[in-house]
Amino acid sequence: MAAQKKAKGLGRGLDALFGDAEVTPAATESAPRKKKTNKSNNDDKADDIKTPAEGGVIYVDINDIMPNASQPRKRFDEEKLQELADSIQQHGLIQPIVLRKSGKGYEIVAGERRWRAARLIGLKEIPSIVKELTDEENMLLAIIENMQREDLNPIEEAEGIRQMIDTYGLTQEQVSLSVGKSRPYITNSLRLLKLSEPVREHTAEGRLSMGHARALAAIEDIDKQIALAERAVLEGLSVRQIEALARESKSSAKKKTSRKKKQTKTADEKRLEEDLRNALGTKVNLCRTGRHGKIEIEFYSNEELERLLDVLMFHVKH
């Protein structure tokens, strides 16, 4: 229940995370530090902690910051990261990252790409907002920030949504409100987790779009799903083409099942069913596949099951 209550507060999305804080490209000075007094080395370290600058932004030593263990984003495109680094080098870091205290340093809540890009160009300090957050709020806000910025690939996004539901008990409706996505979007995203590992990999790497992945998720036969995914990648098939081929596959599977069900029984098989029905006093169904098969004997209560067992054991003994 606690998770559900907190989720309502997260519905404000990034406004709740950043507020109105902004860093201008010209802002390059560190936030003021507390003056040191004649104390021990440990006390000096405590006094060296930065205090918030105007607007709640402080400049934190980039080496005192660690990635978020709950970060849903697992892949970072090196080329795009370098582009971001070049932009920061030219224009500065416009928006601060969001941190929370963790041990002797800080853990990233939102802004890991900016932190990584800042490290690439050798920044010593990075503008930050420090929030007091629980582990739950930390994880949820990390997912929300990434989803609202569309920083996640479809598989990472689906795994993040699943984590919000499984770990913290949120409903799909609450997830929808929190991340600013429609309810059908959340449902369709979760369907991607049914994909086989090779198809997930294609989707995560961007070789297949979310539309392709959704169409492939409708194919229950894993071998066919993988084969069609490989074909889509190699031939550059559109989402509509995948959907059409998926429907064909489903229709073909239904026809095969239907043919199996419609297999007619021989006169001998029907006579055997009738003999067993008369001997046991209940409906009997003979199912044959080639030389193999099974005999199904129906019962409708525990008493009838005991009666049938007595009859069968009697015939076995005699």
mmCIF file of C-alpha atoms in Angstrom:
data_model
loop_
_atom_site.group_PDB
_atom_site.id
_atom_site.type_symbol
_atom_site.label_atom_id
_atom_site.label_comp_id
_atom_site.label_asym_id
_atom_site.label_seq_id
_atom_site.Cartn_x
_atom_site.Cartn_y
_atom_site.Cartn_z
ATOM 1 C CA MET A 1 0.000 0.000 0.000
ATOM 2 C CA ALA A 2 2.852 2.394 0.771
ATOM 3 C CA ALA A 3 4.198 2.116 -2.760
ATOM 4 C CA GLN A 4 0.844 3.019 -4.223
ATOM 5 C CA LYS A 5 0.551 6.172 -2.148
ATOM 6 C CA LYS A 6 4.018 7.350 -3.146
ATOM 7 C CA ALA A 7 3.269 6.699 -6.792
ATOM 8 C CA LYS A 8 0.613 9.407 -6.798
ATOM 9 C CA GLY A 9 3.229 11.969 -5.804
ATOM 10 C CA LEU A 10 5.449 10.847 -8.642
ATOM 11 C CA GLY A 11 2.755 11.605 -11.198
ATOM 12 C CA ARG A 12 4.148 15.138 -11.442
ATOM 13 C CA GLY A 13 7.086 13.608 -13.304
ATOM 14 C CA LEU A 14 10.211 15.666 -13.859
ATOM 15 C CA ASP A 15 8.726 18.839 -12.362
ATOM 16 C CA ALA A 16 8.920 17.119 -8.983
ATOM 17 C CA LEU A 17 12.475 16.100 -9.732
ATOM 18 C CA PHE A 18 14.041 19.320 -10.982
ATOM 19 C CA GLY A 19 11.711 22.127 -9.944
ATOM 20 C CA ASP A 20 12.816 25.374 -11.595
ATOM 21 C CA ALA A 21 16.545 24.805 -11.127
ATOM 22 C CA GLU A 22 18.653 25.653 -14.139
ATOM 23 C CA VAL A 23 22.340 26.210 -14.748
ATOM 24 C CA THR A 24 23.362 28.783 -17.304
ATOM 25 C CA PRO A 25 26.316 28.086 -19.612
ATOM 26 C CA ALA A 26 28.250 30.892 -17.907
ATOM 27 C CA ALA A 27 27.914 29.376 -14.443
ATOM 28 C CA THR A 28 31.320 27.850 -13.837
ATOM 29 C CA GLU A 29 32.157 28.605 -10.209
ATOM 30 C CA SER A 30 31.747 26.094 -7.424
ATOM 31 C CA ALA A 31 29.191 26.685 -4.727
ATOM 32 C CA PRO A 32 30.609 28.267 -1.560
ATOM 33 C CA ARG A 33 32.203 25.945 0.953
ATOM 34 C CA LYS A 34 32.039 26.202 4.713
ATOM 35 C CA LYS A 35 35.067 27.793 6.304
ATOM 36 C CA LYS A 36 37.469 25.380 7.921
ATOM 37 C CA THR A 37 38.258 25.651 11.618
ATOM 38 C CA ASN A 38 41.099 24.196 13.683
ATOM 39 C CA LYS A 39 39.725 20.680 13.971
ATOM 40 C CA SER A 40 40.906 17.149 13.254
ATOM 41 C CA ASN A 41 41.275 15.827 9.707
ATOM 42 C CA ASN A 42 37.896 14.084 9.953
ATOM 43 C CA ASP A 43 36.245 17.330 11.051
ATOM 44 C CA ASP A 44 37.922 19.152 8.149
ATOM 45 C CA LYS A 45 36.357 16.653 5.745
ATOM 46 C CA ALA A 46 32.932 17.263 7.221
ATOM 47 C CA ASP A 47 33.410 21.030 6.894
ATOM 48 C CA ASP A 48 34.461 20.627 3.255
ATOM 49 C CA ILE A 49 30.954 19.577 2.225
ATOM 50 C CA LYS A 50 29.429 22.062 -0.191
ATOM 51 C CA THR A 51 26.354 24.034 0.716
ATOM 52 C CA PRO A 52 23.499 24.670 -1.729
ATOM 53 C CA ALA A 53 23.908 27.601 -4.093
ATOM 54 C CA GLU A 54 21.028 29.818 -5.134
ATOM 55 C CA GLY A 55 18.189 27.701 -6.525
ATOM 56 C CA GLY A 56 19.365 24.568 -4.690
ATOM 57 C CA VAL A 57 22.215 23.846 -7.132
ATOM 58 C CA ILE A 58 25.629 22.818 -5.805
ATOM 59 C CA TYR A 59 28.809 21.830 -7.643
ATOM 60 C CA VAL A 60 29.924 18.332 -6.646
ATOM 61 C CA ASP A 61 33.294 16.693 -7.279
ATOM 62 C CA ILE A 62 32.627 14.353 -10.208
ATOM 63 C CA ASN A 63 34.666 11.598 -8.523
ATOM 64 C CA ASP A 64 32.370 11.649 -5.471
ATOM 65 C CA ILE A 65 29.461 10.534 -7.655
ATOM 66 C CA MET A 66 28.546 6.939 -8.461
ATOM 67 C CA PRO A 67 25.984 5.497 -10.937
ATOM 68 C CA ASN A 68 22.515 4.513 -9.780
ATOM 69 C CA ALA A 69 22.259 0.786 -8.998
ATOM 70 C CA SER A 70 18.551 0.967 -9.935
ATOM 71 C CA GLN A 71 19.242 2.657 -13.276
ATOM 72 C CA PRO A 72 17.010 0.968 -15.880
ATOM 73 C CA ARG A 73 19.284 2.108 -18.715
ATOM 74 C CA LYS A 74 21.875 -0.590 -19.410
ATOM 75 C CA ARG A 75 23.256 0.593 -22.767
ATOM 76 C CA PHE A 76 24.918 3.916 -23.512
ATOM 77 C CA ASP A 77 25.511 4.771 -27.171
ATOM 78 C CA GLU A 78 29.142 5.910 -27.287
ATOM 79 C CA GLU A 79 28.605 8.102 -30.354
ATOM 80 C CA LYS A 80 25.643 9.934 -28.823
ATOM 81 C CA LEU A 81 27.520 10.235 -25.548
ATOM 82 C CA GLN A 82 30.375 11.950 -27.372
ATOM 83 C CA GLU A 83 27.905 14.294 -29.097
ATOM 84 C CA LEU A 84 26.513 15.250 -25.685
ATOM 85 C CA ALA A 85 30.043 15.751 -24.356
ATOM 86 C CA ASP A 86 30.843 18.064 -27.301
ATOM 87 C CA SER A 87 27.661 20.051 -26.613
ATOM 88 C CA ILE A 88 28.549 20.430 -22.917
ATOM 89 C CA GLN A 89 32.060 21.497 -23.887
ATOM 90 C CA GLN A 90 30.640 24.220 -26.125
ATOM 91 C CA HIS A 91 27.560 25.394 -24.229
ATOM 92 C CA GLY A 92 28.057 24.171 -20.674
ATOM 93 C CA LEU A 93 25.710 21.877 -18.724
ATOM 94 C CA ILE A 94 22.324 23.621 -18.883
ATOM 95 C CA GLN A 95 20.465 21.344 -16.465
ATOM 96 C CA PRO A 96 21.923 19.918 -13.236
ATOM 97 C CA ILE A 97 21.919 16.222 -12.471
ATOM 98 C CA VAL A 98 19.953 14.941 -9.479
ATOM 99 C CA LEU A 99 21.755 13.104 -6.671
ATOM 100 C CA ARG A 100 21.062 11.572 -3.303
ATOM 101 C CA LYS A 101 23.516 11.028 -0.457
ATOM 102 C CA SER A 102 25.110 7.560 -0.443
ATOM 103 C CA GLY A 103 27.797 6.680 2.075
ATOM 104 C CA LYS A 104 30.622 9.220 1.800
ATOM 105 C CA GLY A 105 29.523 10.400 -1.628
ATOM 106 C CA TYR A 106 26.480 10.656 -3.854
ATOM 107 C CA GLU A 107 24.414 8.352 -6.060
ATOM 108 C CA ILE A 108 22.848 9.529 -9.320
ATOM 109 C CA VAL A 109 19.062 9.674 -9.342
ATOM 110 C CA ALA A 110 18.748 11.279 -12.774
ATOM 111 C CA GLY A 111 21.296 12.433 -15.328
ATOM 112 C CA GLU A 112 23.777 9.586 -15.724
ATOM 113 C CA ARG A 113 24.320 10.392 -19.423
ATOM 114 C CA ARG A 114 25.243 13.989 -18.506
ATOM 115 C CA TRP A 115 27.600 12.721 -15.790
ATOM 116 C CA ARG A 116 29.289 10.282 -18.196
ATOM 117 C CA ALA A 117 29.605 12.981 -20.877
ATOM 118 C CA ALA A 118 31.069 15.418 -18.328
ATOM 119 C CA ARG A 119 33.699 12.820 -17.396
ATOM 120 C CA LEU A 120 34.623 12.440 -21.074
ATOM 121 C CA ILE A 121 35.630 16.103 -21.315
ATOM 122 C CA GLY A 122 37.391 16.090 -17.955
ATOM 123 C CA LEU A 123 35.044 18.269 -15.874
ATOM 124 C CA LYS A 124 36.148 18.312 -12.235
ATOM 125 C CA GLU A 125 32.799 19.350 -10.781
ATOM 126 C CA ILE A 126 29.236 19.043 -12.012
ATOM 127 C CA PRO A 127 26.126 21.108 -11.108
ATOM 128 C CA SER A 128 23.775 19.009 -9.020
ATOM 129 C CA ILE A 129 20.600 19.025 -6.965
ATOM 130 C CA VAL A 130 20.686 16.772 -3.893
ATOM 131 C CA LYS A 131 17.390 15.151 -2.918
ATOM 132 C CA GLU A 132 16.495 13.106 0.150
ATOM 133 C CA LEU A 133 14.962 9.969 -1.338
ATOM 134 C CA THR A 134 14.134 6.441 -0.196
ATOM 135 C CA ASP A 135 15.368 3.466 -2.234
ATOM 136 C CA GLU A 136 11.861 3.174 -3.695
ATOM 137 C CA GLU A 137 11.634 6.831 -4.721
ATOM 138 C CA ASN A 138 15.166 6.645 -6.132
ATOM 139 C CA MET A 139 14.303 3.702 -8.389
ATOM 140 C CA LEU A 140 10.951 5.097 -9.487
ATOM 141 C CA LEU A 141 12.303 8.540 -10.324
ATOM 142 C CA ALA A 142 15.220 7.023 -12.248
ATOM 143 C CA ILE A 143 12.758 5.084 -14.413
ATOM 144 C CA ILE A 144 10.402 8.045 -14.831
ATOM 145 C CA GLU A 145 13.208 10.422 -15.789
ATOM 146 C CA ASN A 146 14.531 8.042 -18.439
ATOM 147 C CA MET A 147 11.095 7.245 -19.870
ATOM 148 C CA GLN A 148 9.948 10.849 -20.076
ATOM 149 C CA ARG A 149 13.177 11.782 -21.836
ATOM 150 C CA GLU A 150 12.822 8.705 -24.084
ATOM 151 C CA ASP A 151 16.358 7.677 -23.116
ATOM 152 C CA LEU A 152 15.573 3.958 -22.845
ATOM 153 C CA ASN A 153 15.377 1.351 -25.587
ATOM 154 C CA PRO A 154 12.043 -0.574 -25.671
ATOM 155 C CA ILE A 155 13.387 -3.564 -23.715
ATOM 156 C CA GLU A 156 14.928 -1.433 -20.949
ATOM 157 C CA GLU A 157 11.657 0.479 -20.758
ATOM 158 C CA ALA A 158 9.608 -2.732 -20.439
ATOM 159 C CA GLU A 159 11.948 -4.061 -17.746
ATOM 160 C CA GLY A 160 11.695 -0.766 -15.863
ATOM 161 C CA ILE A 161 7.888 -0.907 -15.950
ATOM 162 C CA ARG A 162 7.935 -4.527 -14.798
ATOM 163 C CA GLN A 163 10.210 -3.524 -11.898
ATOM 164 C CA MET A 164 7.784 -0.777 -10.859
ATOM 165 C CA ILE A 165 4.933 -3.305 -10.823
ATOM 166 C CA ASP A 166 6.679 -6.354 -9.341
ATOM 167 C CA THR A 167 9.004 -4.697 -6.816
ATOM 168 C CA TYR A 168 6.791 -1.889 -5.558
ATOM 169 C CA GLY A 169 3.275 -3.143 -6.270
ATOM 170 C CA LEU A 170 2.137 -0.363 -8.601
ATOM 171 C CA THR A 171 -0.799 -1.011 -10.902
ATOM 172 C CA GLN A 172 -0.533 -0.411 -14.658
ATOM 173 C CA GLU A 173 -2.771 2.630 -14.179
ATOM 174 C CA GLN A 174 -0.398 4.116 -11.577
ATOM 175 C CA VAL A 175 2.604 3.436 -13.821
ATOM 176 C CA SER A 176 0.757 5.130 -16.681
ATOM 177 C CA LEU A 177 0.163 8.276 -14.607
ATOM 178 C CA SER A 178 3.712 8.311 -13.230
ATOM 179 C CA VAL A 179 5.572 8.056 -16.534
ATOM 180 C CA GLY A 180 3.125 10.063 -18.643
ATOM 181 C CA LYS A 181 2.291 7.195 -21.022
ATOM 182 C CA SER A 182 -1.138 5.797 -21.938
ATOM 183 C CA ARG A 183 -2.432 2.587 -20.350
ATOM 184 C CA PRO A 184 -2.352 0.683 -23.715
ATOM 185 C CA TYR A 185 1.272 1.830 -24.144
ATOM 186 C CA ILE A 186 2.176 0.276 -20.776
ATOM 187 C CA THR A 187 0.371 -2.978 -21.647
ATOM 188 C CA ASN A 188 2.029 -3.222 -25.063
ATOM 189 C CA SER A 189 5.423 -2.462 -23.557
ATOM 190 C CA LEU A 190 5.095 -5.322 -21.048
ATOM 191 C CA ARG A 191 4.283 -7.731 -23.900
ATOM 192 C CA LEU A 192 7.838 -7.272 -25.182
ATOM 193 C CA LEU A 193 9.106 -9.246 -22.185
ATOM 194 C CA LYS A 194 7.566 -12.359 -23.783
ATOM 195 C CA LEU A 195 10.050 -12.116 -26.643
ATOM 196 C CA SER A 196 12.848 -14.660 -26.972
ATOM 197 C CA GLU A 197 16.349 -13.491 -26.033
ATOM 198 C CA PRO A 198 17.636 -13.099 -29.632
ATOM 199 C CA VAL A 199 14.634 -10.920 -30.553
ATOM 200 C CA ARG A 200 15.078 -8.861 -27.369
ATOM 201 C CA GLU A 201 18.699 -8.286 -28.349
ATOM 202 C CA HIS A 202 17.737 -7.054 -31.835
ATOM 203 C CA THR A 203 15.206 -4.684 -30.241
ATOM 204 C CA ALA A 204 17.585 -3.402 -27.568
ATOM 205 C CA GLU A 205 20.277 -2.740 -30.183
ATOM 206 C CA GLY A 206 17.832 -0.808 -32.375
ATOM 207 C CA ARG A 207 17.792 -3.264 -35.281
ATOM 208 C CA LEU A 208 14.070 -3.774 -34.624
ATOM 209 C CA SER A 209 11.649 -1.038 -33.551
ATOM 210 C CA MET A 210 9.083 -1.324 -30.782
ATOM 211 C CA GLY A 211 6.442 -1.831 -33.518
ATOM 212 C CA HIS A 212 8.368 -4.767 -34.972
ATOM 213 C CA ALA A 213 8.857 -6.253 -31.514
ATOM 214 C CA ARG A 214 5.156 -5.962 -30.647
ATOM 215 C CA ALA A 215 4.189 -7.753 -33.865
ATOM 216 C CA LEU A 216 6.732 -10.522 -33.204
ATOM 217 C CA ALA A 217 5.517 -10.960 -29.611
ATOM 218 C CA ALA A 218 2.210 -12.239 -31.038
ATOM 219 C CA ILE A 219 4.018 -15.319 -32.432
ATOM 220 C CA GLU A 220 4.022 -18.025 -29.762
ATOM 221 C CA ASP A 221 6.270 -20.441 -31.661
ATOM 222 C CA ILE A 222 9.743 -19.300 -30.518
ATOM 223 C CA ASP A 223 11.572 -20.763 -33.525
ATOM 224 C CA LYS A 224 9.240 -18.969 -35.937
ATOM 225 C CA GLN A 225 9.527 -15.773 -33.905
ATOM 226 C CA ILE A 226 13.322 -15.814 -34.115
ATOM 227 C CA ALA A 227 13.333 -16.753 -37.813
ATOM 228 C CA LEU A 228 10.966 -13.919 -38.698
ATOM 229 C CA ALA A 229 12.983 -11.451 -36.613
ATOM 230 C CA GLU A 230 16.181 -12.435 -38.456
ATOM 231 C CA ARG A 231 14.378 -12.017 -41.757
ATOM 232 C CA ALA A 232 13.068 -8.602 -40.713
ATOM 233 C CA VAL A 233 16.602 -7.445 -39.861
ATOM 234 C CA LEU A 234 18.184 -8.828 -43.039
ATOM 235 C CA GLU A 235 15.449 -7.744 -45.472
ATOM 236 C CA GLY A 236 14.408 -4.542 -43.727
ATOM 237 C CA LEU A 237 10.769 -5.623 -43.446
ATOM 238 C CA SER A 238 8.254 -3.001 -42.322
ATOM 239 C CA VAL A 239 6.060 -3.360 -39.242
ATOM 240 C CA ARG A 240 3.012 -4.003 -41.471
ATOM 241 C CA GLN A 241 4.851 -6.790 -43.286
ATOM 242 C CA ILE A 242 5.778 -8.384 -39.963
ATOM 243 C CA GLU A 243 2.174 -8.119 -38.764
ATOM 244 C CA ALA A 244 0.919 -9.809 -41.952
ATOM 245 C CA LEU A 245 3.474 -12.631 -41.664
ATOM 246 C CA ALA A 246 2.630 -13.049 -37.971
ATOM 247 C CA ARG A 247 -1.062 -13.410 -38.859
ATOM 248 C CA GLU A 248 -0.176 -16.007 -41.504
ATOM 249 C CA SER A 249 1.853 -17.952 -38.964
ATOM 250 C CA LYS A 250 -0.985 -17.851 -36.441
ATOM 251 C CA SER A 251 -3.543 -18.893 -39.052
ATOM 252 C CA SER A 252 -1.339 -21.786 -40.182
ATOM 253 C CA ALA A 253 -0.959 -23.005 -36.599
ATOM 254 C CA LYS A 254 -4.738 -22.876 -36.075
ATOM 255 C CA LYS A 255 -5.370 -24.912 -39.250
ATOM 256 C CA LYS A 256 -2.947 -27.607 -38.107
ATOM 257 C CA THR A 257 -4.668 -27.791 -34.718
ATOM 258 C CA SER A 258 -8.065 -27.897 -36.383
ATOM 259 C CA ARG A 259 -6.994 -30.751 -38.673
ATOM 260 C CA LYS A 260 -5.800 -32.748 -35.673
ATOM 261 C CA LYS A 261 -9.122 -32.211 -33.898
ATOM 262 C CA LYS A 262 -11.127 -33.210 -36.971
ATOM 263 C CA GLN A 263 -9.380 -36.587 -37.416
ATOM 264 C CA THR A 264 -12.194 -39.098 -37.785
ATOM 265 C CA LYS A 265 -12.250 -42.337 -35.812
ATOM 266 C CA THR A 266 -12.452 -45.740 -37.477
ATOM 267 C CA ALA A 267 -15.374 -48.087 -36.916
ATOM 268 C CA ASP A 268 -13.166 -50.272 -34.685
ATOM 269 C CA GLU A 269 -12.176 -47.304 -32.517
ATOM 270 C CA LYS A 270 -15.802 -46.247 -32.116
ATOM 271 C CA ARG A 271 -16.800 -49.814 -31.206
ATOM 272 C CA LEU A 272 -13.992 -49.998 -28.626
ATOM 273 C CA GLU A 273 -15.177 -46.706 -27.070
ATOM 274 C CA GLU A 274 -18.738 -48.092 -26.888
ATOM 275 C CA ASP A 275 -17.585 -51.342 -25.230
ATOM 276 C CA LEU A 276 -15.571 -49.443 -22.622
ATOM 277 C CA ARG A 277 -18.455 -47.041 -22.015
ATOM 278 C CA ASN A 278 -20.807 -49.952 -21.335
ATOM 279 C CA ALA A 279 -18.299 -51.748 -19.105
ATOM 280 C CA LEU A 280 -17.432 -48.676 -17.004
ATOM 281 C CA GLY A 281 -20.744 -46.871 -17.048
ATOM 282 C CA THR A 282 -19.273 -43.504 -18.056
ATOM 283 C CA LYS A 283 -18.086 -41.616 -21.138
ATOM 284 C CA VAL A 284 -14.808 -42.875 -22.635
ATOM 285 C CA ASN A 285 -12.772 -41.149 -25.331
ATOM 286 C CA LEU A 286 -10.064 -42.864 -27.386
ATOM 287 C CA CYS A 287 -7.394 -40.476 -28.707
ATOM 288 C CA ARG A 288 -4.914 -41.885 -31.228
ATOM 289 C CA THR A 289 -1.877 -40.323 -32.916
ATOM 290 C CA GLY A 290 -0.291 -42.851 -35.245
ATOM 291 C CA ARG A 291 0.568 -45.933 -33.175
ATOM 292 C CA HIS A 292 0.327 -44.020 -29.917
ATOM 293 C CA GLY A 293 -2.656 -42.688 -28.029
ATOM 294 C CA LYS A 294 -4.527 -42.480 -24.747
ATOM 295 C CA ILE A 295 -7.863 -43.465 -23.255
ATOM 296 C CA GLU A 296 -9.771 -40.751 -21.373
ATOM 297 C CA ILE A 297 -12.296 -41.907 -18.770
ATOM 298 C CA GLU A 298 -14.573 -39.200 -17.394
ATOM 299 C CA PHE A 299 -15.861 -38.970 -13.813
ATOM 300 C CA TYR A 300 -17.930 -36.289 -12.090
ATOM 301 C CA SER A 301 -17.358 -36.823 -8.356
ATOM 302 C CA ASN A 302 -14.974 -38.430 -5.888
ATOM 303 C CA GLU A 303 -17.446 -41.232 -5.328
ATOM 304 C CA GLU A 304 -17.609 -42.003 -9.038
ATOM 305 C CA LEU A 305 -13.794 -41.969 -9.255
ATOM 306 C CA GLU A 306 -13.634 -44.534 -6.428
ATOM 307 C CA ARG A 307 -16.242 -46.676 -8.214
ATOM 308 C CA LEU A 308 -14.268 -46.619 -11.470
ATOM 309 C CA LEU A 309 -11.051 -47.526 -9.642
ATOM 310 C CA ASP A 310 -12.797 -50.503 -8.022
ATOM 311 C CA VAL A 311 -14.066 -51.675 -11.429
ATOM 312 C CA LEU A 312 -10.649 -51.342 -13.055
ATOM 313 C CA MET A 313 -8.832 -53.045 -10.178
ATOM 314 C CA PHE A 314 -11.330 -55.903 -10.283
ATOM 315 C CA HIS A 315 -10.602 -56.483 -13.994
ATOM 316 C CA VAL A 316 -6.845 -56.239 -13.391
ATOM 317 C CA LYS A 317 -6.974 -58.892 -10.662
ATOM 318 C CA HIS A 318 -9.214 -61.215 -12.648
#
